Amino acid sequence: MSPRRNRQRGAKPVDRTGTSRYGLEETAEWRGEDWVVRQVGGGGAAKHYRCPGCDQEIPPGVPHVVAWPQHGGVDDRRHWHKACWNARDRRSARLQRSRNAPRY
């Protein structure tokens, strides 16, 4: 007996234009500038990041948001907790760290 097929024969593949391996990109306005925002699932998060909203670490495997200015480069990307990104207007992104705090 052959294994079961997960899709019907003749079914056309889903067109995923505008997608990447980490998720859909959206555009949001913040501080008078357009930002590209991408949701990263837990499986796509493989490194430690520092959230600019709360200055706490985002450990590997935790879903989060990656945001960068629309006309910025790779070095301008910032990894945020989802709640911190949603509260970005109520939080400051320029927190003062102590001298011994690691910079990620």
PDB file of C-alpha atoms in Angstrom:
ATOM      1  CA  MET A   1       0.000   0.000   0.000  1.00  0.00           C
ATOM      2  CA  SER A   2       1.344   3.418  -0.907  1.00  0.00           C
ATOM      3  CA  PRO A   3       1.459   6.319   1.567  1.00  0.00           C
ATOM      4  CA  ARG A   4      -1.427   8.758   1.670  1.00  0.00           C
ATOM      5  CA  ARG A   5      -1.116  11.960  -0.327  1.00  0.00           C
ATOM      6  CA  ASN A   6      -1.563  15.210   1.600  1.00  0.00           C
ATOM      7  CA  ARG A   7      -2.923  17.174  -1.348  1.00  0.00           C
ATOM      8  CA  GLN A   8      -5.185  16.356  -4.217  1.00  0.00           C
ATOM      9  CA  ARG A   9      -3.773  15.514  -7.587  1.00  0.00           C
ATOM     10  CA  GLY A  10      -3.841  18.430  -9.931  1.00  0.00           C
ATOM     11  CA  ALA A  11      -4.010  20.977  -7.104  1.00  0.00           C
ATOM     12  CA  LYS A  12      -2.013  24.066  -7.936  1.00  0.00           C
ATOM     13  CA  PRO A  13       0.629  25.224  -5.458  1.00  0.00           C
ATOM     14  CA  VAL A  14      -0.165  28.320  -3.421  1.00  0.00           C
ATOM     15  CA  ASP A  15       1.387  31.508  -4.780  1.00  0.00           C
ATOM     16  CA  ARG A  16       3.491  32.990  -1.970  1.00  0.00           C
ATOM     17  CA  THR A  17       4.782  36.174  -3.544  1.00  0.00           C
ATOM     18  CA  GLY A  18       5.930  38.669  -0.963  1.00  0.00           C
ATOM     19  CA  THR A  19       6.737  35.985   1.574  1.00  0.00           C
ATOM     20  CA  SER A  20      10.056  34.899   2.911  1.00  0.00           C
ATOM     21  CA  ARG A  21      11.142  31.975   4.977  1.00  0.00           C
ATOM     22  CA  TYR A  22      10.388  33.841   8.219  1.00  0.00           C
ATOM     23  CA  GLY A  23       6.967  35.316   7.502  1.00  0.00           C
ATOM     24  CA  LEU A  24       5.033  38.068   5.835  1.00  0.00           C
ATOM     25  CA  GLU A  25       6.406  41.565   5.771  1.00  0.00           C
ATOM     26  CA  GLU A  26       4.153  44.470   6.642  1.00  0.00           C
ATOM     27  CA  THR A  27       4.733  48.199   6.646  1.00  0.00           C
ATOM     28  CA  ALA A  28       4.031  50.289   9.741  1.00  0.00           C
ATOM     29  CA  GLU A  29       4.560  53.965  10.435  1.00  0.00           C
ATOM     30  CA  TRP A  30       6.475  54.947  13.547  1.00  0.00           C
ATOM     31  CA  ARG A  31       8.020  58.293  14.455  1.00  0.00           C
ATOM     32  CA  GLY A  32       7.152  59.680  11.015  1.00  0.00           C
ATOM     33  CA  GLU A  33       9.040  56.933   9.177  1.00  0.00           C
ATOM     34  CA  ASP A  34       7.876  53.788   7.400  1.00  0.00           C
ATOM     35  CA  TRP A  35       9.156  50.570   8.961  1.00  0.00           C
ATOM     36  CA  VAL A  36       9.155  47.054   7.556  1.00  0.00           C
ATOM     37  CA  VAL A  37       7.854  44.604  10.166  1.00  0.00           C
ATOM     38  CA  ARG A  38       8.258  40.837  10.032  1.00  0.00           C
ATOM     39  CA  GLN A  39       6.851  38.286  12.486  1.00  0.00           C
ATOM     40  CA  VAL A  40       9.394  35.593  13.385  1.00  0.00           C
ATOM     41  CA  GLY A  41       8.091  32.316  14.756  1.00  0.00           C
ATOM     42  CA  GLY A  42       9.773  30.321  17.479  1.00  0.00           C
ATOM     43  CA  GLY A  43      11.375  27.962  14.965  1.00  0.00           C
ATOM     44  CA  GLY A  44      13.007  30.840  13.099  1.00  0.00           C
ATOM     45  CA  ALA A  45      14.513  32.415  16.189  1.00  0.00           C
ATOM     46  CA  ALA A  46      17.904  30.784  16.658  1.00  0.00           C
ATOM     47  CA  LYS A  47      19.988  33.403  18.455  1.00  0.00           C
ATOM     48  CA  HIS A  48      19.831  35.675  21.490  1.00  0.00           C
ATOM     49  CA  TYR A  49      18.653  39.221  20.796  1.00  0.00           C
ATOM     50  CA  ARG A  50      18.206  42.322  22.935  1.00  0.00           C
ATOM     51  CA  CYS A  51      14.785  44.029  22.706  1.00  0.00           C
ATOM     52  CA  PRO A  52      15.145  47.817  22.375  1.00  0.00           C
ATOM     53  CA  GLY A  53      11.717  48.349  23.954  1.00  0.00           C
ATOM     54  CA  CYS A  54      12.388  46.748  27.334  1.00  0.00           C
ATOM     55  CA  ASP A  55      16.156  46.128  27.133  1.00  0.00           C
ATOM     56  CA  GLN A  56      15.596  42.456  28.011  1.00  0.00           C
ATOM     57  CA  GLU A  57      17.014  39.466  26.206  1.00  0.00           C
ATOM     58  CA  ILE A  58      14.949  37.496  23.682  1.00  0.00           C
ATOM     59  CA  PRO A  59      16.139  33.884  24.014  1.00  0.00           C
ATOM     60  CA  PRO A  60      16.220  31.420  21.099  1.00  0.00           C
ATOM     61  CA  GLY A  61      12.903  29.787  20.259  1.00  0.00           C
ATOM     62  CA  VAL A  62      10.732  32.733  21.359  1.00  0.00           C
ATOM     63  CA  PRO A  63       8.473  34.275  18.685  1.00  0.00           C
ATOM     64  CA  HIS A  64       9.183  37.975  18.189  1.00  0.00           C
ATOM     65  CA  VAL A  65       9.064  40.849  15.698  1.00  0.00           C
ATOM     66  CA  VAL A  66      11.882  42.129  13.494  1.00  0.00           C
ATOM     67  CA  ALA A  67      11.539  45.761  12.393  1.00  0.00           C
ATOM     68  CA  TRP A  68      13.760  48.078  10.366  1.00  0.00           C
ATOM     69  CA  PRO A  69      13.347  51.390   8.525  1.00  0.00           C
ATOM     70  CA  GLN A  70      12.035  50.846   5.008  1.00  0.00           C
ATOM     71  CA  HIS A  71      15.058  52.549   3.466  1.00  0.00           C
ATOM     72  CA  GLY A  72      17.510  51.072   5.951  1.00  0.00           C
ATOM     73  CA  GLY A  73      19.909  48.197   5.596  1.00  0.00           C
ATOM     74  CA  VAL A  74      20.559  44.918   7.337  1.00  0.00           C
ATOM     75  CA  ASP A  75      22.400  46.671  10.164  1.00  0.00           C
ATOM     76  CA  ASP A  76      19.267  48.671  11.041  1.00  0.00           C
ATOM     77  CA  ARG A  77      17.143  45.630  11.929  1.00  0.00           C
ATOM     78  CA  ARG A  78      15.930  45.416  15.522  1.00  0.00           C
ATOM     79  CA  HIS A  79      14.360  42.416  17.239  1.00  0.00           C
ATOM     80  CA  TRP A  80      11.428  43.287  19.529  1.00  0.00           C
ATOM     81  CA  HIS A  81       9.134  41.314  21.786  1.00  0.00           C
ATOM     82  CA  LYS A  82       5.655  41.394  20.240  1.00  0.00           C
ATOM     83  CA  ALA A  83       4.225  43.229  23.254  1.00  0.00           C
ATOM     84  CA  CYS A  84       7.066  45.759  23.218  1.00  0.00           C
ATOM     85  CA  TRP A  85       6.538  46.457  19.504  1.00  0.00           C
ATOM     86  CA  ASN A  86       2.812  46.953  20.084  1.00  0.00           C
ATOM     87  CA  ALA A  87       3.591  49.357  22.961  1.00  0.00           C
ATOM     88  CA  ARG A  88       6.427  51.160  21.149  1.00  0.00           C
ATOM     89  CA  ASP A  89       4.661  54.529  21.347  1.00  0.00           C
ATOM     90  CA  ARG A  90       4.405  54.244  25.131  1.00  0.00           C
ATOM     91  CA  ARG A  91       7.977  53.023  25.626  1.00  0.00           C
ATOM     92  CA  SER A  92      11.295  54.628  24.933  1.00  0.00           C
ATOM     93  CA  ALA A  93      13.661  52.852  22.567  1.00  0.00           C
ATOM     94  CA  ARG A  94      16.685  54.661  24.026  1.00  0.00           C
ATOM     95  CA  LEU A  95      17.112  53.094  27.439  1.00  0.00           C
ATOM     96  CA  GLN A  96      20.249  53.748  29.404  1.00  0.00           C
ATOM     97  CA  ARG A  97      22.216  50.610  30.175  1.00  0.00           C
ATOM     98  CA  SER A  98      24.683  50.292  32.989  1.00  0.00           C
ATOM     99  CA  ARG A  99      28.340  50.211  32.052  1.00  0.00           C
ATOM    100  CA  ASN A 100      28.588  46.452  32.589  1.00  0.00           C
ATOM    101  CA  ALA A 101      25.479  45.530  30.605  1.00  0.00           C
ATOM    102  CA  PRO A 102      26.143  43.490  27.453  1.00  0.00           C
ATOM    103  CA  ARG A 103      25.380  45.176  24.125  1.00  0.00           C
ATOM    104  CA  TYR A 104      23.689  42.901  21.605  1.00  0.00           C
TER     105      TYR A 104
END
